[in-house]
Coordinates of C-alpha atoms in Angstrom, one line a residue:
Chain A
M1 CA 151.6 111.5 165.8
T2 CA 153.0 108.6 167.7
G3 CA 155.8 106.2 167.7
V4 CA 155.6 103.3 165.3
I5 CA 156.0 99.8 166.7
T6 CA 158.9 98.3 164.9
R7 CA 159.0 94.8 166.2
A8 CA 156.4 92.1 166.8
T9 CA 155.9 91.0 170.4
P10 CA 157.0 87.3 170.6
V11 CA 154.2 85.1 171.8
P12 CA 155.1 81.5 170.8
S13 CA 152.3 79.0 169.8
P14 CA 152.8 75.4 170.8
G15 CA 153.7 72.8 168.2
L16 CA 155.3 75.1 165.6
P17 CA 158.9 74.8 164.3
G18 CA 161.6 76.6 166.2
R19 CA 163.4 77.8 163.1
V20 CA 162.4 78.6 159.6
R21 CA 164.5 79.1 156.4
I22 CA 163.4 82.0 154.3
Y23 CA 164.1 81.5 150.6
E24 CA 164.3 85.0 149.1
V25 CA 163.0 85.1 145.5
G26 CA 162.7 88.9 145.0
P27 CA 165.6 89.4 142.5
R28 CA 164.4 86.6 140.3
D29 CA 160.6 86.0 140.7
G30 CA 160.0 89.7 141.7
L31 CA 162.0 91.4 139.0
Q32 CA 161.2 89.1 136.1
N33 CA 157.8 90.8 135.8
E34 CA 159.0 94.4 135.9
Q35 CA 158.1 96.3 132.8
G36 CA 161.0 98.7 132.7
V37 CA 164.7 97.9 132.4
I38 CA 166.4 97.8 135.8
P39 CA 170.2 98.5 135.5
V40 CA 172.4 95.5 136.5
E41 CA 174.1 97.7 139.1
V42 CA 170.8 98.1 140.9
K43 CA 170.2 94.3 140.8
E44 CA 173.7 93.7 142.1
E45 CA 173.1 96.1 145.0
F46 CA 169.7 94.5 145.7
V47 CA 171.2 91.0 146.0
R48 CA 174.1 92.2 148.1
R49 CA 171.9 94.1 150.5
L50 CA 169.5 91.1 150.8
L51 CA 172.5 88.8 151.7
A52 CA 173.8 91.5 154.1
A53 CA 170.4 91.6 155.8
G54 CA 170.9 87.9 156.7
L55 CA 168.7 86.2 154.2
P56 CA 170.1 82.6 154.1
V57 CA 169.2 82.0 150.4
V58 CA 168.7 84.6 147.7
E59 CA 167.7 83.3 144.3
A60 CA 169.5 85.8 142.0
T61 CA 168.3 85.4 138.5
S62 CA 167.2 83.0 135.7
F63 CA 169.2 81.7 132.8
V64 CA 166.1 81.7 130.6
H65 CA 166.3 82.8 127.0
P66 CA 166.0 86.6 126.8
R67 CA 163.3 86.2 124.2
W68 CA 161.0 84.9 126.9
V69 CA 162.1 87.0 129.9
P70 CA 164.1 90.0 128.5
Q71 CA 164.1 91.5 132.1
L72 CA 166.7 88.9 133.0
A73 CA 168.9 89.1 129.9
D74 CA 171.7 90.3 132.1
A75 CA 171.8 87.1 134.2
A76 CA 175.4 86.2 133.3
E77 CA 176.6 89.8 133.8
L78 CA 174.9 89.9 137.2
M79 CA 176.4 86.7 138.4
G80 CA 179.8 87.8 137.1
R81 CA 179.6 91.0 139.1
L82 CA 178.5 89.2 142.3
G83 CA 181.5 86.8 141.8
D84 CA 182.3 84.7 144.9
D85 CA 179.6 86.5 146.9
G86 CA 176.9 85.1 144.6
R87 CA 178.4 81.6 144.4
D88 CA 175.7 80.2 146.8
C89 CA 172.8 82.1 145.2
P90 CA 170.5 79.7 143.3
V91 CA 169.6 80.5 139.7
L92 CA 166.8 79.2 137.7
V93 CA 167.7 77.1 134.7
P94 CA 164.9 76.2 132.3
N95 CA 167.0 73.6 130.4
E96 CA 170.4 72.2 129.7
R97 CA 171.6 75.4 128.0
G98 CA 170.8 77.4 131.1
L99 CA 172.6 74.8 133.2
D100 CA 175.7 75.1 131.0
R101 CA 175.9 78.8 131.8
A102 CA 175.5 78.1 135.5
L103 CA 178.3 75.5 135.3
E104 CA 180.6 77.9 133.4
L105 CA 180.1 80.5 136.2
G106 CA 180.9 77.9 138.9
L107 CA 177.5 78.2 140.6
R108 CA 176.4 75.6 143.2
H109 CA 172.6 75.8 143.3
V110 CA 170.1 75.7 140.4
A111 CA 166.3 75.4 140.2
V112 CA 164.0 74.1 137.5
F113 CA 160.4 75.2 137.1
A114 CA 157.7 72.6 136.5
S115 CA 153.9 72.8 136.3
A116 CA 151.3 70.7 138.2
T117 CA 148.8 71.2 135.4
E118 CA 148.6 70.2 131.7
T119 CA 147.5 73.6 130.6
F120 CA 150.2 75.6 132.3
A121 CA 152.8 73.1 131.1
A122 CA 151.6 73.8 127.6
K123 CA 151.3 77.6 128.0
N124 CA 154.6 78.1 129.9
L125 CA 156.8 75.3 128.6
N126 CA 155.1 74.2 125.4
R127 CA 155.2 70.6 126.9
T128 CA 152.8 68.1 128.4
L129 CA 153.0 67.1 132.1
E130 CA 155.0 64.1 130.9
T131 CA 157.3 65.7 128.4
Q132 CA 158.2 68.5 130.8
L133 CA 159.7 65.8 133.1
E134 CA 161.6 64.3 130.2
M135 CA 163.0 67.8 129.5
F136 CA 164.2 68.3 133.1
A137 CA 165.7 64.8 133.6
P138 CA 169.1 65.4 131.8
T139 CA 169.3 68.9 133.4
V140 CA 168.8 67.5 136.9
E141 CA 171.1 64.5 136.3
R142 CA 174.0 66.7 135.0
A143 CA 173.6 69.2 137.8
L144 CA 173.7 66.5 140.5
A145 CA 176.7 64.9 138.8
A146 CA 178.4 68.3 139.0
G147 CA 177.7 68.4 142.8
M148 CA 174.9 71.0 142.6
D149 CA 171.7 71.2 144.6
V150 CA 168.6 71.2 142.5
R151 CA 165.4 72.8 143.7
A152 CA 162.2 72.0 141.7
Y153 CA 159.4 74.5 141.6
V154 CA 156.0 73.1 141.0
S155 CA 153.6 75.8 139.9
M156 CA 149.8 76.0 140.0
C157 CA 149.6 73.6 143.0
F158 CA 146.2 74.9 144.3
G159 CA 144.4 76.2 141.3
D160 CA 145.0 77.1 137.7
P161 CA 143.3 79.9 135.8
W162 CA 142.3 77.5 132.9
E163 CA 141.6 74.3 134.8
G164 CA 140.2 75.6 138.2
P165 CA 141.0 73.7 141.4
V166 CA 144.0 71.3 141.3
A167 CA 143.7 68.0 143.3
P168 CA 146.5 67.4 145.8
E169 CA 147.0 63.9 144.3
Q170 CA 148.0 65.5 141.0
V171 CA 150.6 67.7 142.6
V172 CA 152.0 64.8 144.6
E173 CA 152.3 62.8 141.4
V174 CA 154.4 65.5 139.7
G175 CA 156.4 66.3 142.8
Q176 CA 157.3 62.8 143.6
R177 CA 158.5 62.3 140.0
L178 CA 160.8 65.3 140.4
L179 CA 162.1 64.0 143.8
A180 CA 162.7 60.6 142.3
M181 CA 164.7 62.3 139.5
G182 CA 167.0 63.7 142.3
A183 CA 165.6 67.1 143.1
T184 CA 166.8 68.2 146.5
E185 CA 163.8 70.3 147.4
L186 CA 160.3 70.9 146.0
S187 CA 158.8 74.4 146.1
L188 CA 155.0 74.0 146.0
G189 CA 153.7 77.2 144.4
D190 CA 150.3 78.8 144.6
T191 CA 151.1 80.7 141.5
I192 CA 147.7 82.6 141.3
G193 CA 147.2 82.9 145.0
V194 CA 143.8 81.1 145.3
G195 CA 144.7 78.6 148.0
T196 CA 143.5 78.8 151.6
A197 CA 144.6 77.3 154.9
G198 CA 142.8 74.0 154.8
H199 CA 144.0 73.3 151.3
V200 CA 147.6 73.9 152.4
T201 CA 147.2 71.4 155.2
A202 CA 145.7 68.9 152.8
L203 CA 148.5 69.3 150.2
V204 CA 151.3 68.9 152.8
E205 CA 149.5 65.9 154.3
A206 CA 149.1 64.3 150.9
F207 CA 152.8 64.5 150.3
T208 CA 153.7 63.0 153.8
A209 CA 151.1 60.3 153.4
A210 CA 152.8 59.4 150.1
G211 CA 156.1 59.1 152.0
T212 CA 157.7 62.5 151.3
D213 CA 159.8 63.9 154.1
V214 CA 158.3 67.3 155.1
D215 CA 161.8 68.7 155.2
R216 CA 162.0 68.3 151.4
L217 CA 159.0 70.7 150.9
A218 CA 159.0 74.5 150.6
L219 CA 155.9 76.6 150.2
H220 CA 155.5 79.5 147.8
F221 CA 152.5 81.8 148.1
H222 CA 151.1 84.7 146.2
D223 CA 148.9 87.3 147.9
T224 CA 146.3 87.7 145.1
Y225 CA 143.4 87.0 147.4
G226 CA 145.1 88.2 150.6
Q227 CA 145.7 84.6 151.8
A228 CA 149.5 84.2 151.7
L229 CA 150.4 84.7 155.3
S230 CA 147.4 82.8 156.6
N231 CA 148.6 80.0 154.3
V232 CA 152.1 80.2 155.9
Q233 CA 150.5 79.7 159.3
A234 CA 148.9 76.5 158.0
G235 CA 152.2 75.4 156.6
L236 CA 153.9 75.9 159.9
R237 CA 151.3 73.9 161.7
A238 CA 151.9 71.1 159.1
G239 CA 155.6 71.2 159.9
V240 CA 157.0 72.9 156.8
T241 CA 160.1 74.9 157.6
T242 CA 161.1 76.6 154.2
Y243 CA 159.0 79.5 152.8
D244 CA 159.6 81.5 149.7
A245 CA 159.1 85.2 149.9
S246 CA 159.9 88.3 148.0
A247 CA 161.4 91.4 149.6
G248 CA 158.9 94.2 149.5
G249 CA 156.3 91.9 148.0
L250 CA 157.8 92.4 144.5
G251 CA 156.4 90.3 141.7
G252 CA 153.4 88.9 140.0
C253 CA 152.4 86.4 137.5
P254 CA 152.4 87.4 133.8
Y255 CA 150.0 84.5 132.9
A256 CA 147.1 85.6 135.1
Q257 CA 145.7 89.1 134.9
S258 CA 144.6 89.3 138.5
A259 CA 147.7 87.8 140.1
T260 CA 149.4 90.2 142.4
G261 CA 152.8 89.9 144.2
N262 CA 154.6 87.3 146.1
L263 CA 154.3 87.1 149.8
A264 CA 156.4 90.0 151.2
T265 CA 159.4 88.8 153.1
E266 CA 158.9 91.6 155.7
D267 CA 155.3 90.5 156.4
L268 CA 156.6 86.9 156.8
V269 CA 159.3 88.1 159.2
W270 CA 156.7 89.9 161.3
L271 CA 154.7 86.7 161.7
L272 CA 157.8 84.6 162.5
D273 CA 159.0 87.2 165.1
G274 CA 155.5 87.2 166.6
L275 CA 155.5 83.4 166.9
G276 CA 159.1 83.5 168.4
I277 CA 160.4 81.5 165.4
D278 CA 164.1 82.1 164.5
H279 CA 164.9 83.2 160.9
G280 CA 168.2 85.1 161.1
V281 CA 167.0 88.1 159.1
D282 CA 167.6 91.7 160.2
L283 CA 164.1 93.3 159.6
E284 CA 165.4 96.9 159.8
A285 CA 168.0 96.3 157.1
L286 CA 165.5 94.4 155.0
V287 CA 162.9 97.1 155.2
A288 CA 165.5 99.7 154.3
T289 CA 166.5 97.6 151.3
S290 CA 162.9 97.3 150.1
A291 CA 162.2 101.0 150.6
W292 CA 165.3 101.7 148.5
M293 CA 164.2 99.3 145.8
A294 CA 160.7 100.8 145.7
Q295 CA 162.4 104.2 145.0
Q296 CA 164.4 102.6 142.1
L297 CA 161.1 101.2 140.7
G298 CA 159.3 104.5 141.3
R299 CA 156.3 103.0 143.1
P300 CA 155.4 102.1 146.7
S301 CA 156.1 98.7 148.1
P302 CA 153.0 96.5 148.4
S303 CA 154.3 95.0 151.7
A304 CA 152.3 96.2 154.7
V305 CA 155.3 96.0 157.0
V306 CA 157.4 98.1 154.6
R307 CA 154.7 100.7 154.4
A308 CA 154.3 100.8 158.1
L309 CA 158.1 100.9 158.9
A310 CA 159.8 102.5 155.9
Q311 CA 159.7 106.0 157.5
S312 CA 161.4 104.7 160.7
T313 CA 164.2 102.8 159.0
S314 CA 165.1 104.6 155.8
Chain B
M1 CA 144.5 86.8 129.3
T2 CA 142.7 84.1 131.3
G3 CA 139.6 83.6 133.5
V4 CA 139.7 84.8 137.0
I5 CA 138.9 82.3 139.7
T6 CA 136.0 83.8 141.6
R7 CA 135.4 81.4 144.4
A8 CA 137.8 79.6 146.8
T9 CA 137.9 75.9 146.7
P10 CA 136.4 74.5 150.0
V11 CA 138.9 72.3 151.8
P12 CA 137.8 72.1 155.4
S13 CA 140.3 71.9 158.2
P14 CA 139.4 69.8 161.3
G15 CA 138.4 71.4 164.6
L16 CA 137.2 74.8 163.2
P17 CA 133.7 76.3 163.8
G18 CA 131.1 75.3 161.2
R19 CA 129.7 78.8 161.0
V20 CA 131.0 82.3 161.6
R21 CA 129.2 85.6 162.1
I22 CA 130.7 88.5 160.2
Y23 CA 130.1 91.9 162.0
E24 CA 130.4 94.5 159.2
V25 CA 132.0 97.8 160.4
G26 CA 132.6 99.5 157.1
P27 CA 130.0 102.3 157.3
R28 CA 131.1 103.3 160.8
D29 CA 134.7 102.3 161.4
G30 CA 135.6 102.6 157.8
L31 CA 134.0 105.9 156.9
Q32 CA 134.8 107.7 160.2
N33 CA 138.3 108.3 159.0
E34 CA 137.5 109.5 155.5
Q35 CA 138.8 113.0 154.8
G36 CA 136.2 114.2 152.4
V37 CA 132.4 114.6 153.0
I38 CA 130.4 111.5 151.9
P39 CA 126.8 112.4 151.0
V40 CA 124.3 110.7 153.3
E41 CA 122.6 109.2 150.2
V42 CA 125.8 107.3 149.5
K43 CA 126.1 106.0 153.0
E44 CA 122.4 104.9 152.9
E45 CA 123.0 103.0 149.7
F46 CA 126.2 101.5 151.2
V47 CA 124.4 100.1 154.2
R48 CA 121.4 98.9 152.2
R49 CA 123.7 97.1 149.7
L50 CA 125.7 95.5 152.6
L51 CA 122.5 94.2 154.1
A52 CA 121.3 92.9 150.7
A53 CA 124.6 91.1 150.3
G54 CA 123.6 89.0 153.3
L55 CA 125.8 90.5 156.0
P56 CA 124.1 89.6 159.3
V57 CA 125.2 92.7 161.2
V58 CA 126.1 96.1 159.7
E59 CA 127.2 98.7 162.2
A60 CA 125.8 101.8 160.5
T61 CA 127.3 104.9 162.3
S62 CA 128.2 106.6 165.6
F63 CA 126.3 109.1 167.7
V64 CA 129.6 110.7 168.6
H65 CA 129.7 114.5 168.9
P66 CA 130.4 116.0 165.5
R67 CA 133.2 118.0 166.9
W68 CA 135.2 114.8 167.3
V69 CA 134.1 112.9 164.2
P70 CA 132.6 115.4 161.8
Q71 CA 132.4 112.6 159.2
L72 CA 129.5 111.0 161.1
A73 CA 127.6 114.2 161.9
D74 CA 124.8 112.9 159.7
A75 CA 124.2 109.9 162.0
A76 CA 120.6 110.7 162.9
E77 CA 119.7 111.6 159.3
L78 CA 121.2 108.3 158.1
M79 CA 119.3 106.2 160.6
G80 CA 116.1 108.1 159.8
R81 CA 116.5 107.4 156.1
L82 CA 117.1 103.7 156.8
G83 CA 114.0 103.6 158.9
D84 CA 112.8 100.0 159.7
D85 CA 115.5 98.6 157.5
G86 CA 118.2 100.0 159.8
R87 CA 116.4 99.1 163.1
D88 CA 118.8 96.1 163.7
C89 CA 121.9 97.9 162.7
P90 CA 124.1 98.7 165.7
V91 CA 125.3 102.2 166.3
L92 CA 128.2 103.4 168.4
V93 CA 127.2 105.5 171.4
P94 CA 130.1 107.2 173.3
N95 CA 128.0 108.3 176.2
E96 CA 124.4 108.8 177.5
R97 CA 123.7 111.6 175.1
G98 CA 124.5 109.2 172.2
L99 CA 122.2 106.6 173.8
D100 CA 119.4 109.1 174.1
R101 CA 119.5 109.7 170.3
A102 CA 119.6 105.9 169.6
L103 CA 116.6 105.4 171.9
E104 CA 114.6 108.3 170.2
L105 CA 115.1 106.5 166.9
G106 CA 114.0 103.1 168.3
L107 CA 117.2 101.3 167.6
R108 CA 117.9 98.0 169.2
H109 CA 121.7 97.5 169.3
V110 CA 124.3 99.9 170.6
A111 CA 128.1 99.7 171.1
V112 CA 130.5 101.4 173.5
F113 CA 134.2 101.9 172.9
A114 CA 136.6 101.3 175.7
S115 CA 140.4 101.2 175.9
A116 CA 142.6 98.4 177.2
T117 CA 145.4 100.9 178.0
E118 CA 145.7 104.0 180.2
T119 CA 147.3 106.1 177.5
F120 CA 144.7 105.5 174.8
A121 CA 141.9 106.0 177.4
A122 CA 143.4 109.4 178.1
K123 CA 144.0 110.3 174.5
N124 CA 140.7 109.0 173.0
L125 CA 138.3 109.5 176.0
N126 CA 140.1 111.9 178.3
R127 CA 139.6 109.3 181.0
T128 CA 141.6 106.8 183.1
L129 CA 141.0 103.0 182.7
E130 CA 138.9 103.2 185.8
T131 CA 136.9 106.4 185.0
Q132 CA 136.1 105.2 181.4
L133 CA 134.3 102.3 183.0
E134 CA 132.4 104.7 185.4
M135 CA 131.4 106.6 182.3
F136 CA 130.0 103.6 180.5
A137 CA 128.1 102.1 183.4
P138 CA 124.9 104.3 183.2
T139 CA 124.9 104.0 179.4
V140 CA 125.1 100.2 179.5
E141 CA 122.5 100.0 182.3
R142 CA 120.0 102.2 180.6
A143 CA 120.4 100.5 177.2
L144 CA 119.9 97.1 178.8
A145 CA 116.8 98.4 180.7
A146 CA 115.4 99.5 177.3
G147 CA 115.9 96.0 175.9
M148 CA 118.9 96.8 173.8
D149 CA 122.0 94.6 173.2
V150 CA 125.3 96.3 174.1
R151 CA 128.5 95.4 172.4
A152 CA 131.7 96.7 174.1
Y153 CA 134.7 97.4 172.0
V154 CA 138.1 97.0 173.8
S155 CA 140.8 98.8 171.8
M156 CA 144.6 98.4 171.8
C157 CA 144.3 94.8 173.0
F158 CA 147.7 93.7 171.5
G159 CA 149.9 96.8 171.5
D160 CA 149.6 100.5 172.0
P161 CA 151.7 103.1 170.1
W162 CA 152.6 104.8 173.4
E163 CA 152.9 101.8 175.8
G164 CA 154.1 99.0 173.5
P165 CA 153.0 95.5 174.1
V166 CA 149.8 95.0 176.1
A167 CA 149.6 92.0 178.5
P168 CA 146.6 89.7 178.0
E169 CA 145.8 89.9 181.7
Q170 CA 145.3 93.7 181.4
V171 CA 142.8 93.2 178.5
V172 CA 141.0 90.4 180.5
E173 CA 140.7 92.8 183.5
V174 CA 139.0 95.5 181.4
G175 CA 136.9 93.1 179.4
Q176 CA 135.5 91.2 182.3
R177 CA 134.5 94.5 184.0
L178 CA 132.5 95.4 180.9
L179 CA 130.9 91.9 180.8
A180 CA 130.1 92.2 184.5
M181 CA 128.4 95.6 183.7
G182 CA 126.1 93.7 181.3
A183 CA 127.8 94.0 177.9
T184 CA 126.4 91.4 175.6
E185 CA 129.6 90.9 173.6
L186 CA 133.2 92.0 173.7
S187 CA 135.0 93.0 170.5
L188 CA 138.8 92.7 171.2
G189 CA 140.5 95.1 168.9
D190 CA 144.1 95.1 167.5
T191 CA 143.6 98.8 166.8
I192 CA 147.2 99.3 165.3
G193 CA 147.5 95.9 163.8
V194 CA 150.6 94.7 165.6
G195 CA 149.3 91.4 166.9
T196 CA 150.3 88.0 165.5
A197 CA 148.8 84.5 165.7
G198 CA 150.3 83.2 168.9
H199 CA 149.3 86.4 170.7
V200 CA 145.7 85.9 169.5
T201 CA 145.6 82.4 170.9
A202 CA 147.1 83.6 174.2
L203 CA 144.5 86.4 174.6
V204 CA 141.5 84.2 173.8
E205 CA 142.9 81.5 176.2
A206 CA 143.4 84.2 178.9
F207 CA 139.7 85.1 178.7
T208 CA 138.5 81.5 178.7
A209 CA 140.8 80.6 181.6
A210 CA 139.2 83.5 183.5
G211 CA 135.8 82.0 182.9
T212 CA 134.6 84.0 179.9
D213 CA 132.5 82.0 177.4
V214 CA 134.3 82.1 174.0
D215 CA 130.9 82.9 172.4
R216 CA 130.9 86.3 174.1
L217 CA 134.1 87.3 172.2
A218 CA 134.5 88.9 168.8
L219 CA 137.9 89.7 167.2
H220 CA 138.7 92.9 165.4
F221 CA 141.9 93.1 163.4
H222 CA 143.6 95.8 161.4
D223 CA 146.0 94.9 158.6
T224 CA 148.8 97.4 159.3
Y225 CA 151.5 94.7 159.3
G226 CA 149.6 92.3 157.0
Q227 CA 148.6 90.0 159.9
A228 CA 144.8 90.4 160.0
L229 CA 143.8 87.2 158.2
S230 CA 146.5 85.0 159.8
N231 CA 145.1 86.3 163.1
V232 CA 141.6 85.3 162.1
Q233 CA 142.9 81.8 161.5
A234 CA 144.3 81.7 165.0
G235 CA 141.0 83.0 166.4
L236 CA 139.1 80.2 164.5
R237 CA 141.4 77.6 166.0
A238 CA 140.7 79.1 169.5
G239 CA 136.9 78.8 168.8
V240 CA 135.9 82.4 168.3
T241 CA 133.0 82.7 165.9
T242 CA 132.5 86.4 165.4
Y243 CA 134.8 88.6 163.4
D244 CA 134.7 92.3 162.6
A245 CA 135.5 93.3 159.1
S246 CA 135.1 96.3 156.8
A247 CA 133.8 96.0 153.2
G248 CA 136.7 96.7 150.8
G249 CA 139.1 97.1 153.7
L250 CA 137.9 100.7 154.4
G251 CA 139.3 102.4 157.4
G252 CA 142.3 103.2 159.5
C253 CA 143.2 104.6 162.8
P254 CA 143.6 108.4 163.2
Y255 CA 145.7 107.9 166.3
A256 CA 148.6 106.0 164.8
Q257 CA 150.2 107.3 161.6
S258 CA 151.1 103.9 160.3
A259 CA 147.8 102.2 160.9
T260 CA 146.1 101.0 157.7
G261 CA 142.7 99.6 157.1
N262 CA 140.5 97.1 158.8
L263 CA 140.5 93.5 157.7
A264 CA 138.6 93.5 154.4
T265 CA 135.3 91.6 154.6
E266 CA 136.0 90.1 151.1
D267 CA 139.3 88.6 152.1
L268 CA 137.7 87.1 155.2
V269 CA 134.9 85.6 153.1
W270 CA 137.6 84.0 150.8
L271 CA 139.3 82.4 153.8
L272 CA 136.0 81.2 155.2
D273 CA 134.8 79.8 151.9
G274 CA 138.2 78.0 151.5
L275 CA 137.7 76.5 155.0
G276 CA 134.1 75.5 154.2
I277 CA 132.8 77.7 157.0
D278 CA 129.3 79.1 156.5
H279 CA 128.8 82.8 156.7
G280 CA 125.8 83.7 154.6
V281 CA 127.4 86.4 152.5
D282 CA 127.0 86.7 148.8
L283 CA 130.7 87.5 147.8
E284 CA 129.8 88.7 144.3
A285 CA 127.3 91.3 145.6
L286 CA 129.7 92.3 148.3
V287 CA 132.6 92.9 145.8
A288 CA 130.3 94.8 143.6
T289 CA 129.4 97.0 146.6
S290 CA 133.0 97.7 147.5
A291 CA 133.9 98.4 143.9
W292 CA 131.1 100.9 143.7
M293 CA 132.1 102.5 147.1
A294 CA 135.7 102.7 145.8
Q295 CA 134.4 104.7 142.9
Q296 CA 132.5 107.0 145.2
L297 CA 135.7 107.6 147.3
G298 CA 137.8 108.0 144.1
R299 CA 140.5 105.5 145.0
P300 CA 141.0 101.7 144.7
S301 CA 140.0 99.3 147.4
P302 CA 142.8 98.0 149.5
S303 CA 141.1 94.6 149.6
A304 CA 143.0 91.9 147.6
V305 CA 139.9 90.0 146.7
V306 CA 138.1 93.2 145.5
R307 CA 141.1 94.1 143.3
A308 CA 141.2 90.5 141.9
L309 CA 137.5 90.2 141.3
A310 CA 136.1 93.7 140.7
Q311 CA 136.5 93.4 136.9
S312 CA 134.5 90.2 136.9
T313 CA 131.6 91.4 139.1
S314 CA 131.1 95.1 138.4

């Protein structure tokens, strides 16, 4: 009936960062939970379109064993197809075997995936909090020696479906061990989406009080309880400048029945545009990409911005 | 596979209000856009369950002419059924005829619905910015004389689908005229959901800079672009203590094709619980109510919290 507003009005808020780095996780964290098989050509086009839309980092896949995540069994084929264009795309490597495959392909950025809680370390990695770190140590060491950057995900940083609330001190303990090991960046994940704004502030402050530079921290939110973007706002006020997000809000958590998708990259871009914070992403191209991907998957995008704008950009 | 976390962990954030008043708009703003006919018995049960869940204010219906909003043609019947239990429920009255019906029923709280923009005043009320105020004046005056409270909604406070961005000064001009007329409270509405956090701060500050007591302001957000809860956080930081929300996220805007529902009351409650802010609402009873209402309407609730928790509370 009327025109759709396609761009947020910039009204800056004092004290926030001038620029934010969006770390796109859709092709890996989003697609790893898809039930059906997505052709590798579709994944390749997805990554290429995300890079073309200006996303500065696109995590492309995971070199996890296909027995655990069959959806990403085409990881080496995907990276081979991307060739030089995918050289700067990070890939998840669960262990040294995964790292070997990344090294063979000449990749430059890897990520490891740790848990902040004993129970999730046991369920996801079959390790304790301590032995998961022992498992990562040689992977991180060899990656650094090969000149790679190593991101370390820390999952269940706000709450855990088995243990309930997670204390910031416990997350700081795990995170600082990973940094001491040589991790370049920590991505603090609210894997089941239970965190709220004050908890985000408290967690970031617990890290900086323990001596961690805020520039080493990234925040990774899920929208299970609708809190993801409000949590980003708290992170911005605490000085964090890297945010994980998933194009179109793709993704979920296979370990928690109620967990819904990642923070949608488009909704994050709308907030950043509104706050006058630079990010370098072409929102129109991104929405068109997510609308196309939703067609490939045969269901609508959960991103509010994609739903509002898809008709005007596709 | 695991337990669902049913309550946010309280981690207070300094400088926020200790208590918030939730103004529930589901039965009116939510149901006025429903396509099908909802039996008056269902509406009565909806209002009664919301009151029983501890919501301090439940706007029940609108005495608008049925030609414009046929969904609410049963307004008088609904209020008659609620009887004394609905005496403190506000009702929307578009004009003096609507007020007459509220007076006949012995109601104590009414609301009028103004526009911050010329175009929406023309489309929605067939008036100019100026003549809409002339239309409200006798309604407000007579309601106050009868001892009623009068809330004034101001719509399109952040952007308008025809005019684009709306300047805070323009909203302050309309809002202060309504306060000068005697309105007890202003509800500043982001009718199409385009606003972001910095814009919220700027609008509230424009009112306080012009001499308006922040306690006279309520904020009313829609989630079209996923920003509603982030905007609440900005409102809390600016000292606003009344927030409109709709149980289960019911509602939309018939005047903008892309507009999706109101902020879901449950998602707001999750944020407030997380921030340790009192609100008096029983989340479990509220989620059960919205899950029941979703069954009546035959489609799932758009509220993230309802989707996450409905299985554990219904």
